[in-house]
Coordinates of C-alpha atoms in Angstrom, one line a residue:
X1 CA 87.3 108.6 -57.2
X2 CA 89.2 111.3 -55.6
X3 CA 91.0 110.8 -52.6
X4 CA 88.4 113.1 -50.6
X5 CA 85.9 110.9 -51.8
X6 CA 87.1 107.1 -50.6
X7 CA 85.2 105.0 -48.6
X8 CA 87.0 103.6 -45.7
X9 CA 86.7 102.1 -42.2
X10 CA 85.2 104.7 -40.4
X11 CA 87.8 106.7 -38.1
X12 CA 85.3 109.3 -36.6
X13 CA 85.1 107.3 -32.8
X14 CA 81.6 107.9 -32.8
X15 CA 80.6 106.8 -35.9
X16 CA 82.9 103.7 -35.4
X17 CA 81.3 103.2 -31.9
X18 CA 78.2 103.0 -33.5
X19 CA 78.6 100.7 -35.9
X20 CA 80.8 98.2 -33.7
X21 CA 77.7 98.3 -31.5
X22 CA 75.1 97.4 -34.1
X23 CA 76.9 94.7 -35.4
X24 CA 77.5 93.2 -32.4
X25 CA 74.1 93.5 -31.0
X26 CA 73.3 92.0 -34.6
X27 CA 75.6 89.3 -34.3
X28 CA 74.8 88.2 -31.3
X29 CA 71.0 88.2 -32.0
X30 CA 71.8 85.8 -34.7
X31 CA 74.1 83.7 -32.7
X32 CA 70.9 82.9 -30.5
X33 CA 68.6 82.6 -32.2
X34 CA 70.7 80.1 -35.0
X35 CA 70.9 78.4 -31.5
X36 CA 67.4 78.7 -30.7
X37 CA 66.3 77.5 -33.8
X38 CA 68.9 74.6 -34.0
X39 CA 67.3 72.8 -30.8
X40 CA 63.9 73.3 -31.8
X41 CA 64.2 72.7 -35.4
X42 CA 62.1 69.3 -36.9
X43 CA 65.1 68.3 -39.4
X44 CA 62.7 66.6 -41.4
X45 CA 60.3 70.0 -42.2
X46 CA 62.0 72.3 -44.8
X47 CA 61.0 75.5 -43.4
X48 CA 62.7 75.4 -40.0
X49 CA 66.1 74.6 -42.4
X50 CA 65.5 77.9 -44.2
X51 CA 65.3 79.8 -40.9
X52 CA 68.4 78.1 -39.6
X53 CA 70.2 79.3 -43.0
X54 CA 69.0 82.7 -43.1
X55 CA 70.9 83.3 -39.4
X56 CA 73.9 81.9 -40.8
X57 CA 74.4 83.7 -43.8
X58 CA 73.5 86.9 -42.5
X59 CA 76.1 86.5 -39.6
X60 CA 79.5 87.4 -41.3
X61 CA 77.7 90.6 -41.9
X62 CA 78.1 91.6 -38.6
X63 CA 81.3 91.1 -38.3
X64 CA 83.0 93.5 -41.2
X65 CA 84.0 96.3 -38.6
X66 CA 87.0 94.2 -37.4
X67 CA 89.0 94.1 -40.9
X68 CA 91.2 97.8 -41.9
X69 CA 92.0 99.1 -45.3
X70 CA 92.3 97.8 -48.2
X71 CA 90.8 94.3 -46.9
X72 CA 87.8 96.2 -45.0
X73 CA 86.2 97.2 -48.2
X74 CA 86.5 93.6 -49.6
X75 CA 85.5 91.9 -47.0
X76 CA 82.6 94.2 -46.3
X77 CA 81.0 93.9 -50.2
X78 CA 81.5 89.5 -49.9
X79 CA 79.8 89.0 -46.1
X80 CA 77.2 91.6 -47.8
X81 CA 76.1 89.2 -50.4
X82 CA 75.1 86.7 -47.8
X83 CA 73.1 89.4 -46.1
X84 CA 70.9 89.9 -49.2
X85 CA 70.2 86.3 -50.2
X86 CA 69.4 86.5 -46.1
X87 CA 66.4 89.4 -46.7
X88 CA 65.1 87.2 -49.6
X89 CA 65.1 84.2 -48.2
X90 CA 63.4 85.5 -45.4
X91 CA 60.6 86.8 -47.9
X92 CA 60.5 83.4 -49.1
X93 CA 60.1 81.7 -45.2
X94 CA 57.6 84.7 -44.7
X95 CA 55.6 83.2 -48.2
X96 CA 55.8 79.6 -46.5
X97 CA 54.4 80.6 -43.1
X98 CA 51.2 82.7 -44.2
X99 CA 50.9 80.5 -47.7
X100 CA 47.9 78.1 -46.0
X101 CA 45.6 81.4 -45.7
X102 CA 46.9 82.4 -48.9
X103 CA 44.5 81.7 -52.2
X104 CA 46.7 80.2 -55.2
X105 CA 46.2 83.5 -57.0
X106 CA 47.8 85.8 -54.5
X107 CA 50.7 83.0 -53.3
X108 CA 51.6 82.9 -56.8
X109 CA 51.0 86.7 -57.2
X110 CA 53.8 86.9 -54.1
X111 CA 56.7 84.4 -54.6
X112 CA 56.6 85.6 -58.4
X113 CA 56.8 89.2 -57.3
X114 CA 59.9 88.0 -54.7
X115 CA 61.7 86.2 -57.5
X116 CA 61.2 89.1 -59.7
X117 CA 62.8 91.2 -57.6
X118 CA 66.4 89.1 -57.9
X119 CA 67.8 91.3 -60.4
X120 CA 68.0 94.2 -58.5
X121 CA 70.0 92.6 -55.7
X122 CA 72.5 90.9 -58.3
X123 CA 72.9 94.9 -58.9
X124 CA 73.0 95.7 -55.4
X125 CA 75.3 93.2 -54.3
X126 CA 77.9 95.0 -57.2
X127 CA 77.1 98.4 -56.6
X128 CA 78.2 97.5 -52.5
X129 CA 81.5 95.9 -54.1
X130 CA 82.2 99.2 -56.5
X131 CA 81.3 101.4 -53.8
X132 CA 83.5 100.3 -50.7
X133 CA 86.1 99.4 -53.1
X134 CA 86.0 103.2 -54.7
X135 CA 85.1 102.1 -58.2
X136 CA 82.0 104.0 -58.8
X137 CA 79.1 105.7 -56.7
X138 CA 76.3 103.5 -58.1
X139 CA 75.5 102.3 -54.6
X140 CA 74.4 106.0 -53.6
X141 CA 71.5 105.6 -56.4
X142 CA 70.8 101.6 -55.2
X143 CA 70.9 102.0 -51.6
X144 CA 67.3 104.2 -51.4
X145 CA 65.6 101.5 -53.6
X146 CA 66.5 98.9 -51.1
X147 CA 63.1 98.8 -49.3
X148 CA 61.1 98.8 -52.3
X149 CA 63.0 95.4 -52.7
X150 CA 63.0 93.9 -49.6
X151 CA 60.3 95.0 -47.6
X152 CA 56.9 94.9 -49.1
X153 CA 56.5 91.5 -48.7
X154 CA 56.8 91.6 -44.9
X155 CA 54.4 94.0 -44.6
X156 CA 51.8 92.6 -46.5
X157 CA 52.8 89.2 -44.1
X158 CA 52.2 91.4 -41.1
X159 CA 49.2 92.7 -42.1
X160 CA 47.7 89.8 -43.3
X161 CA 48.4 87.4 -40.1
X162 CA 46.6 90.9 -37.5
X163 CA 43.3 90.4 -40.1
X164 CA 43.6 86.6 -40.4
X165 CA 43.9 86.7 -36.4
X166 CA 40.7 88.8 -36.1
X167 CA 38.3 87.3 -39.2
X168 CA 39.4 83.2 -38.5
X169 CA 40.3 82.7 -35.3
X170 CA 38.3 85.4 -33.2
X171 CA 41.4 86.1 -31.0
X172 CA 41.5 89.4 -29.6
X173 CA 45.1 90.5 -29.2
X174 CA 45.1 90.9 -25.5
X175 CA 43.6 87.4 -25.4
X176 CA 45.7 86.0 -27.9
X177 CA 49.2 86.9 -26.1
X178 CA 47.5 85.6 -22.9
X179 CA 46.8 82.3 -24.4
X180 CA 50.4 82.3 -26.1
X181 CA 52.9 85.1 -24.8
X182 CA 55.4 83.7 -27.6
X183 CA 53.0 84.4 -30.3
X184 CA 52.8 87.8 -28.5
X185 CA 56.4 88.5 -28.7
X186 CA 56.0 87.7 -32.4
X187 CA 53.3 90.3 -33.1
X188 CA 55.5 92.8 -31.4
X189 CA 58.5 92.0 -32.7
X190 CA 56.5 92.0 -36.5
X191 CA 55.7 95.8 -35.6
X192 CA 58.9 96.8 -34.1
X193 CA 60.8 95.7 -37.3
X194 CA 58.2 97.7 -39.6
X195 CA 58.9 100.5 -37.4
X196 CA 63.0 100.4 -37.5
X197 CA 62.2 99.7 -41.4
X198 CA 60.4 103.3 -41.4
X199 CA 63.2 104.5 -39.7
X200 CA 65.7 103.5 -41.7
X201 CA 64.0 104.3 -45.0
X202 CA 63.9 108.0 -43.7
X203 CA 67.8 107.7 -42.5
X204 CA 68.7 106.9 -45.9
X205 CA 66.3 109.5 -48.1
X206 CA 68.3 112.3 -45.3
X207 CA 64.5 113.0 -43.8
X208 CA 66.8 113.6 -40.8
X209 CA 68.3 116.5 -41.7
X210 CA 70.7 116.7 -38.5
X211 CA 72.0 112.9 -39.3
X212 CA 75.6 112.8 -40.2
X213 CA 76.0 108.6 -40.3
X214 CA 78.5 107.4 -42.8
X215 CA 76.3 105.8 -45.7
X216 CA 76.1 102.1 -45.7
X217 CA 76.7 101.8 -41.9
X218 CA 73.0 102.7 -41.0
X219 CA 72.1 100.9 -37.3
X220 CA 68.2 101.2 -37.9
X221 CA 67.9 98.2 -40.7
X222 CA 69.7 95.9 -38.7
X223 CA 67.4 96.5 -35.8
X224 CA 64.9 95.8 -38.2
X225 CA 66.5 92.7 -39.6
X226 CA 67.0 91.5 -35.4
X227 CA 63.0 91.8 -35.0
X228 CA 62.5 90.0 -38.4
X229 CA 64.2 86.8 -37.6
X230 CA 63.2 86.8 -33.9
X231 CA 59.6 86.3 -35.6
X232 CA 61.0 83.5 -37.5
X233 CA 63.1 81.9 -34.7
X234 CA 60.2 82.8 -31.6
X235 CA 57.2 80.4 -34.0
X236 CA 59.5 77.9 -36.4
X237 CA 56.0 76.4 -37.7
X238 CA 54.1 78.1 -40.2
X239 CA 51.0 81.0 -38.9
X240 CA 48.2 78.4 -39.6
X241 CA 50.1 75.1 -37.2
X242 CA 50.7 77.7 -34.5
X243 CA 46.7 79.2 -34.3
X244 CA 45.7 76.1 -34.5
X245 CA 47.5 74.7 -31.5
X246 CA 46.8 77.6 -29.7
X247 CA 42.9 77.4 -30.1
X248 CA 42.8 73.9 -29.2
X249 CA 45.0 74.9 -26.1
X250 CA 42.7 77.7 -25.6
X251 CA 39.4 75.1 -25.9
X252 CA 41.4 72.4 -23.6
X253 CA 41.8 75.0 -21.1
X254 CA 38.1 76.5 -20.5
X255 CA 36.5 72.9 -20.5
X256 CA 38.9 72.3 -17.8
X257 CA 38.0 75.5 -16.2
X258 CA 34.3 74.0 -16.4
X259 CA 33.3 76.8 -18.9
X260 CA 32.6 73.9 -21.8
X261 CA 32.8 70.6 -22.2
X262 CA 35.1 68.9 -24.6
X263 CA 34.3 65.6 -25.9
X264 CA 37.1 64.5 -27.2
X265 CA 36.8 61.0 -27.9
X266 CA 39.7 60.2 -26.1
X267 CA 38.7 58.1 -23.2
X268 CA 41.6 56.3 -22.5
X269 CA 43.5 59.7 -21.8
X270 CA 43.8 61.8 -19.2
X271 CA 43.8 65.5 -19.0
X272 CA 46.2 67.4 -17.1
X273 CA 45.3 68.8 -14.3
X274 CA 46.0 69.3 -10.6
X275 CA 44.5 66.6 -8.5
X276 CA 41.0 67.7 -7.1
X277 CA 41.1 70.7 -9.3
X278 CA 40.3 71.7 -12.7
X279 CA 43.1 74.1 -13.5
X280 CA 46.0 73.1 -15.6
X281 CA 49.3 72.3 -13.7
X282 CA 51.9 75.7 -13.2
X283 CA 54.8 74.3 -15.6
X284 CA 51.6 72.8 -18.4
X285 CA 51.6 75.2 -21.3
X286 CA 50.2 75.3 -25.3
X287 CA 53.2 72.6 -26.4
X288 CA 52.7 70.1 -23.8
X289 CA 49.0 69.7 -24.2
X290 CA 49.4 69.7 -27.9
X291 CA 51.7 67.4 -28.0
X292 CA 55.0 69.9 -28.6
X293 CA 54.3 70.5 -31.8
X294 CA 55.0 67.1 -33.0
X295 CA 52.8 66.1 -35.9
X296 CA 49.5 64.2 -34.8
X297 CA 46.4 63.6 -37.2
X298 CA 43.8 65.8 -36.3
X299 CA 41.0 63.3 -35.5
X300 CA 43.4 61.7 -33.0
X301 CA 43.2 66.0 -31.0
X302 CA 40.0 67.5 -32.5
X303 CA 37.9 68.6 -29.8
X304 CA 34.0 68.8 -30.1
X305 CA 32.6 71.7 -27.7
X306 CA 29.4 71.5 -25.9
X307 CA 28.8 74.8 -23.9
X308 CA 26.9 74.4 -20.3
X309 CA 23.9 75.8 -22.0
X310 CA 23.8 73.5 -24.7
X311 CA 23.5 70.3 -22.2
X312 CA 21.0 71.8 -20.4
X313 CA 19.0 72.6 -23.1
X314 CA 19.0 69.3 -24.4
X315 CA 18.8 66.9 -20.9
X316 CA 14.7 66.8 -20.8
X317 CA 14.7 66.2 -24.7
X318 CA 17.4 63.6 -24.2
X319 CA 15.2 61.9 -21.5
X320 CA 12.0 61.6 -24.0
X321 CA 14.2 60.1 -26.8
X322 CA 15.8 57.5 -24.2
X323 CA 11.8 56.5 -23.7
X324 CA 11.2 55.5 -27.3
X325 CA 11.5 52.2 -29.1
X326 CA 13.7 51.6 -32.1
X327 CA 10.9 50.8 -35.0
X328 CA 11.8 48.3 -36.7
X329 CA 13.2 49.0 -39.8
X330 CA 16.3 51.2 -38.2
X331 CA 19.7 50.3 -37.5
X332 CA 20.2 50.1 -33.8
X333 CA 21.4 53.9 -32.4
X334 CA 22.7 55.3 -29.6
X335 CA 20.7 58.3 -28.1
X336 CA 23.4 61.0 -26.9
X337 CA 22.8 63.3 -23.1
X338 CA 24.5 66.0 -24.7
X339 CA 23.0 66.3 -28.0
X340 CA 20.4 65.0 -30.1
X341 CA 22.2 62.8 -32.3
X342 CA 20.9 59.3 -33.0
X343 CA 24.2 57.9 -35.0
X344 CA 24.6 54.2 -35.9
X345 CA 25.3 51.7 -32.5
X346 CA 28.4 49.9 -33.9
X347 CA 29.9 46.4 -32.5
X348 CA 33.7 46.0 -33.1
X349 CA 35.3 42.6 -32.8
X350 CA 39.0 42.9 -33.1
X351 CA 41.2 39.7 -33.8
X352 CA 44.7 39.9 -32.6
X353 CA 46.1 43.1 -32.3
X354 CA 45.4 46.2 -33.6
X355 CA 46.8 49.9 -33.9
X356 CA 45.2 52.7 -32.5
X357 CA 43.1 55.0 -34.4
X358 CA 39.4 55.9 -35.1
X359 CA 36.8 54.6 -37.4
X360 CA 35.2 57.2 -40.4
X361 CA 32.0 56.3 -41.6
X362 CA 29.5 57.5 -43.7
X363 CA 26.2 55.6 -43.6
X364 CA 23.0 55.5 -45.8
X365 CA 20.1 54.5 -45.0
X366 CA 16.3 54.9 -43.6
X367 CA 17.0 56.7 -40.2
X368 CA 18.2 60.7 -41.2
X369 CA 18.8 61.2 -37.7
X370 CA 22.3 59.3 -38.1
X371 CA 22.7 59.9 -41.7
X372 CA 26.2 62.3 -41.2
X373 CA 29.5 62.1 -41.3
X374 CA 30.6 59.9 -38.0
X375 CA 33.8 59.5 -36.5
X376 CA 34.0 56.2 -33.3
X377 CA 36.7 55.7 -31.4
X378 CA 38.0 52.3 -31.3
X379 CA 35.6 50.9 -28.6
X380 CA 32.8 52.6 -30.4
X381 CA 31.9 55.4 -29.0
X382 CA 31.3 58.7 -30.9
X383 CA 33.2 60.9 -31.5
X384 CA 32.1 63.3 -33.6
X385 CA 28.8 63.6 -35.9
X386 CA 28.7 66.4 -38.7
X387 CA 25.2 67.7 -40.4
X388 CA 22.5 65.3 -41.0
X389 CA 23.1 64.6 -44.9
X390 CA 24.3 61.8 -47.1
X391 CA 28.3 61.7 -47.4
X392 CA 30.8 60.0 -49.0
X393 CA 34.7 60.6 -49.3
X394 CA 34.8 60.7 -45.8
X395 CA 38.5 61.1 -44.4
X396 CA 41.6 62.7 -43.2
X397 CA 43.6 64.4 -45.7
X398 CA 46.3 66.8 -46.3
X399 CA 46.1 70.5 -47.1
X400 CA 48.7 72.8 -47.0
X401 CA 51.0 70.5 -45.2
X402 CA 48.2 70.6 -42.4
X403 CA 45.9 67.2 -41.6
X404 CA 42.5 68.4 -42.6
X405 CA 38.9 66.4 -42.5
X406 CA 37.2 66.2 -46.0
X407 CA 33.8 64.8 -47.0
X408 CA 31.3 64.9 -49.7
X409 CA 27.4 65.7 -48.6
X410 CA 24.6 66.0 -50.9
X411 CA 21.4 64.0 -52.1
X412 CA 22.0 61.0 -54.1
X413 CA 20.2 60.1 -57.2
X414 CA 18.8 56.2 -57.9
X415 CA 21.4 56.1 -60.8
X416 CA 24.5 55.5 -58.3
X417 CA 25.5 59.0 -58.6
X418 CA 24.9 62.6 -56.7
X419 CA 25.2 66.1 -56.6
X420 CA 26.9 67.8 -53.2
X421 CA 29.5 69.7 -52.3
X422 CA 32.6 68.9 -50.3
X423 CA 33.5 69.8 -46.8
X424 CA 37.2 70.6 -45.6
X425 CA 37.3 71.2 -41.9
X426 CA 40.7 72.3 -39.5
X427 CA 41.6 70.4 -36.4
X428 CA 38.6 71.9 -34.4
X429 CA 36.2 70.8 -36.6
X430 CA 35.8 74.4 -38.3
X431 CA 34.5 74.1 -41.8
X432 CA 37.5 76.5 -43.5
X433 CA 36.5 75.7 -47.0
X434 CA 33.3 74.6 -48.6
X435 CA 34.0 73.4 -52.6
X436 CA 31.0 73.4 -54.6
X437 CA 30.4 73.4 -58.2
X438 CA 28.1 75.2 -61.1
X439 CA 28.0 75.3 -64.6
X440 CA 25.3 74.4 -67.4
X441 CA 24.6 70.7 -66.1
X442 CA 21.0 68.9 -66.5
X443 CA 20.1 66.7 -63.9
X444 CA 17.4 63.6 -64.4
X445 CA 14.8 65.0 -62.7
X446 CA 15.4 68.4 -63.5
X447 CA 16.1 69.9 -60.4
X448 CA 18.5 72.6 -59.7
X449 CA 20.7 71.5 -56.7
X450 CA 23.6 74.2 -55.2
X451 CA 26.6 72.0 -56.0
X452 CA 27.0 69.5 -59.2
X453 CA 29.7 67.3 -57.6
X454 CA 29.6 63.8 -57.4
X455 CA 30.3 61.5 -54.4
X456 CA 32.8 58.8 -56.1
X457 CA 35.9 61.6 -55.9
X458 CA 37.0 64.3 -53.6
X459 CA 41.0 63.6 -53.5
X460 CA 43.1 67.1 -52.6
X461 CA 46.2 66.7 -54.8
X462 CA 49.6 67.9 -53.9
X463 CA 49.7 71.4 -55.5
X464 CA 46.3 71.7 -52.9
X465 CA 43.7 71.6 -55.7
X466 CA 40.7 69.2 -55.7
X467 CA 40.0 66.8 -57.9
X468 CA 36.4 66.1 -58.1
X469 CA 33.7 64.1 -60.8
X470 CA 30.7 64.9 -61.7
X471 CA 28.0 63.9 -64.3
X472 CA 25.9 65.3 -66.7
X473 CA 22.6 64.2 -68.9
X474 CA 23.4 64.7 -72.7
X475 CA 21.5 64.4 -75.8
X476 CA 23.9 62.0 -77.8
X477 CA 23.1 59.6 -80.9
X478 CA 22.8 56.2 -79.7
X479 CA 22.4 54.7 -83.2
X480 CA 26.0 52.8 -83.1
X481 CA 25.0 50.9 -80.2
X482 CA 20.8 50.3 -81.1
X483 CA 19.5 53.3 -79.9
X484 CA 18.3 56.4 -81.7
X485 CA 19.3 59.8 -82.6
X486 CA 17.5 61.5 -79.3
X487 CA 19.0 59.4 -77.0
X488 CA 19.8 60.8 -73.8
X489 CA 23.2 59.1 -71.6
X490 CA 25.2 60.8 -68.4
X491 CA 28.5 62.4 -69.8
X492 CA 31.2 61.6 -67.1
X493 CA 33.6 65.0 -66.2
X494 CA 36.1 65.4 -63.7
X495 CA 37.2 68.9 -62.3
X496 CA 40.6 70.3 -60.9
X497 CA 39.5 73.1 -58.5
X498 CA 41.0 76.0 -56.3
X499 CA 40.4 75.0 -53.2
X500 CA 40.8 79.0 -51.4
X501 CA 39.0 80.0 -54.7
X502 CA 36.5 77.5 -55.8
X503 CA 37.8 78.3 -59.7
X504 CA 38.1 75.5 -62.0
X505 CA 41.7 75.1 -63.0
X506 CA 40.8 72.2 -65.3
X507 CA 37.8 69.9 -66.3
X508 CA 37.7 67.0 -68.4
X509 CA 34.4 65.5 -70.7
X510 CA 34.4 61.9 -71.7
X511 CA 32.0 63.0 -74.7
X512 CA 34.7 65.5 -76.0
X513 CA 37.0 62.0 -75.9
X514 CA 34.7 60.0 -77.6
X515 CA 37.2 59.3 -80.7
X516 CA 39.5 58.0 -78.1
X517 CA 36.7 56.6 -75.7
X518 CA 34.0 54.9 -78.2
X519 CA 30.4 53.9 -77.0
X520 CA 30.8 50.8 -78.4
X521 CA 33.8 49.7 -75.9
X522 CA 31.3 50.3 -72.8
X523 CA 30.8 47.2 -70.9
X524 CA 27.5 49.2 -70.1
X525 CA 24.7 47.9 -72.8
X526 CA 21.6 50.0 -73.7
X527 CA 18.2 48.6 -73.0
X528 CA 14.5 49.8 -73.0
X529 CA 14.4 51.6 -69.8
X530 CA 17.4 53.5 -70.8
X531 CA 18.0 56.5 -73.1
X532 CA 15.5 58.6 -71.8
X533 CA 16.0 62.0 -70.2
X534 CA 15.4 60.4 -66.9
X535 CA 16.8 57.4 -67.0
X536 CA 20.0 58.0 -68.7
X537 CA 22.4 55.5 -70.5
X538 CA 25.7 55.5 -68.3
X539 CA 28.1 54.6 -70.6
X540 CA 31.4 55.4 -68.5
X541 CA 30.2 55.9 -64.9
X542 CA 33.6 57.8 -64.1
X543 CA 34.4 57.0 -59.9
X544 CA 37.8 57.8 -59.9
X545 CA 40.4 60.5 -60.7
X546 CA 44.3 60.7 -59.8
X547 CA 46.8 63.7 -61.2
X548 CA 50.3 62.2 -62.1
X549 CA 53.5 64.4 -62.7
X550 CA 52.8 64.6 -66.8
X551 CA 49.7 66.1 -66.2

């Protein structure tokens, strides 16, 4: 480079005003909210340790004005390499925090794209070394890319947490920062740094045609990076934990206001509020009546909601079912004043001591009224009751690092299996997914049900796929084991699906296994009454299914 050419510290006062000013300002952000984030952090959950490590590397960034020629340039180009692994990673915290209303298609489709995009800061990071060292001018081509690569990701995270907001959670914005003012400041802050982003982008392509900043020393993306990690720092969980805590907050707060009621099923607590009054104590807000964040199973702080209407609705109905007798072939129920449920009357006899928790049951029987999902408190008392239906599988589970409440509901067949679908509802009792599945199946009786899943499995595995079984009536040769060509018996499958997609990953036949798997080992022998289309020889009677780290 000529000497007209070098890149130095800058000399022009207001151009080195500038600059001192945004690092400083940037600094200092950082300082805080690495602070911030240090006293709130969970050390045990991985993504509030990214957040604290993208402040810290992206600190000795702001700090490169202090240091003259020659050192300024090298000291500039090294603290800059901790800046971009900073904009990635934060890409990467972004993935984590919007990933549970992510499908596995389009998280994959993300972090592939981020990771993808590596190469071109390993050539940024040399290009800024070459530059402010004089070597070469390949920065000057580099620099205008630099949005491309860094900011896509957080737009797309912006604009998918305003829709999921709007479509899930029903939250207007005005009603969503009164509820949470934090989350507010996150929404703004989310907006704010797109805007500096535009800015900066302009600032760099010389849209401004009356700029005259010094290249590289731009204040507008480190405004933008300020508002980017004050949206990490302000909400350390992920988007799903913090709407979640805010709608039961939100729930909490009108049934105390008397606008619903909240059965809750826990009797043994009390709510906060101001004596003689309904209304939440001043210095209560979304952490303390949640708990602070702190991880809790969600039928320990799932609220069920009955609105005024609803009770009165039901109160003369209610008064008509308390006149009737039990008949005589029921299990003794309970008959509910706030809604018409008629759910088993349980007796529990503890011996010694015992921990805490809630019973989940699933009964079967003669009295449909009761035949649901059931969830008692401890003394027996309900606490929730979901559709009237057979179910199985019924229990608490995890889902993208979130507690969710799983269960299988269908019709069961006299063979000891059934075809359903499985249920996957949040910590309000919100049904967020609904896993069914089709395909070319026969059934004895030839019906066509909705959903071919069986009741034995419904396990969410840890890559947040579900592993299901199902069965199948098959024309096989039964002559190995005294049957007859035109035998019919129930091939057992089991499924891996999406979850967010309801696409089969994988599935597995015990037929197509058969050389491994022979008839002739099944503990299961072949009579008369079996073999026929209707009643079908169950040979393996798959119940179980677990995925292990081979595969």
């Amino acid at each position: 480079m000529s000497t007209s050419d070098r890149i130095s510290r800058p000399t022009n006062p207001d151009g080195l005003v500038l600059e001192a000013w945004g690092q400083g300002l940037m600094l200092g952000c950082l300082l805080v909210m690495a602070a911030v984030t240090f006293v709130n952090m969970k050390k045990h959950i991985l993504l509030h340790k990214l957040i604290l490590v993208e402040l810290i590397l992206a600190m000795p960034n702001g700090t490169f004005i202090f240091p003259k020629d020659p050192v300024y340039g090298w000291y500039q180009s090294v603290t800059a390499i901790g800046l971009n692994v900073s904009w990635s990673l934060h890409n990467v915290i972004a993935w984590l925090k919007n990933r549970p209303f992510m499908s596995r298609k389009v998280s994959l489709f993300y972090i592939g794209t981020v990771i993808l995009a590596q190469p071109y800061w390993v050539l940024e990071i040399y290009a800024n070394f070459a530059y402010f060292n004089n070597y070469n001018k390949i920065f000057l081509t580099t620099r205008p890319l630099e949005p491309i690569f860094r900011d896509p990701w957080w737009v797309f995270t912006t604009c998918s947490l305003f829709y999921t907001i709007k479509r899930e959670y029903n939250f207007g914005i005005i009603e969503l920062v009164s509820v949470s003012p934090r989350f507010g400041i996150m929404l703004a802050s989310m907006c704010l740094s797109i805007a500096f982003m535009v800015v900066d982008t302009c600032s760099v392509l010389n849209v401004f045609s009356h700029s005259s900043l010094p290249t590289g020393i731009e204040p507008f993306w480190k405004l933008s990076f300020i508002f980017k990690c004050l949206c990490d720092t302000v909400i350390l969980d992920d988007f799903k934990t913090a709407l979640d805590r805010m709608r039961t907050y939100w729930l909490r707060k009108r049934n105390m206001g008397g606008e619903i009621l909240l059965n809750t099923g826990e009797h043994h607590h009390q709510h906060h509020r101001i004596e003689g009054t309904g209304r939440l104590r001043p210095d209560e807000d979304i952490e303390a009546l949640t708990g602070g964040g702190r991880d809790r199973r969600k039928s320990e702080s799932v609220p069920k909601v009955y609105t005024r209407e609803h009770v009165r609705e039901l109160t003369a109905g209610c008064a008509l079912l308390l006149s009737l007798a039990v008949a005589e072939d029921t299990w003794p129920y309970m008959t509910l004043q706030t809604a018409p449920y008629q759910p088993p009357q349980i007796q529990i006899t503890k011996s010694g001591t015992t921990d805490p928790g809630y019973l989940f049951v699933g009964p079967r029987g003669n009295q449909p009224a009761g035949t649901a999902a059931l969830i008692y408190d401890e003394d027996g008392n309900l606490v929730y009751q979901g559709p009237d239906e057979v179910t199985a599988n019924f229990r608490v589970q995890r889902l993208f690092n979130q507690d969710v409440l799983t269960f299988w509901g269908g019709n069961m067949t006299d063979l000891g299996f059934g075809y359903g679908a499985v249920h996957i509802l949040d910590n309000t009792y919100r049904e967020i997914y609904t896993v069914t599945l089709q395909g070319d199946f026969e059934t004895p009786d030839g019906s066509v049900p909705d959903s071919y899943i069986d009741l034995h499995e419904s396990h969410i595995s840890a890559r947040n796929t579900l592993l299901v079984t199902a069965y199948n009536v098959t024309q096989q040769s039964l002559t190995d084991i005294g049957g007859t060509p035109d035998d019919y018996m129930l091939d057992s499958l089991f499924y891996e699906i999406d979850i967010a997609t309801n696409e089969i990953v994988h599935s597995w036949s015990a037929l197509e296994h058969v050389d491994q798997i022979a008839l002739t080992d099944s503990k299961q022998g072949i009579d008369d009454d079996h073999g026929t289309h209707e009643q079908p020889w169950d040979a393996y009677h798959i119940n179980s299914v677990e995925l292990f780290d081979e595969g």
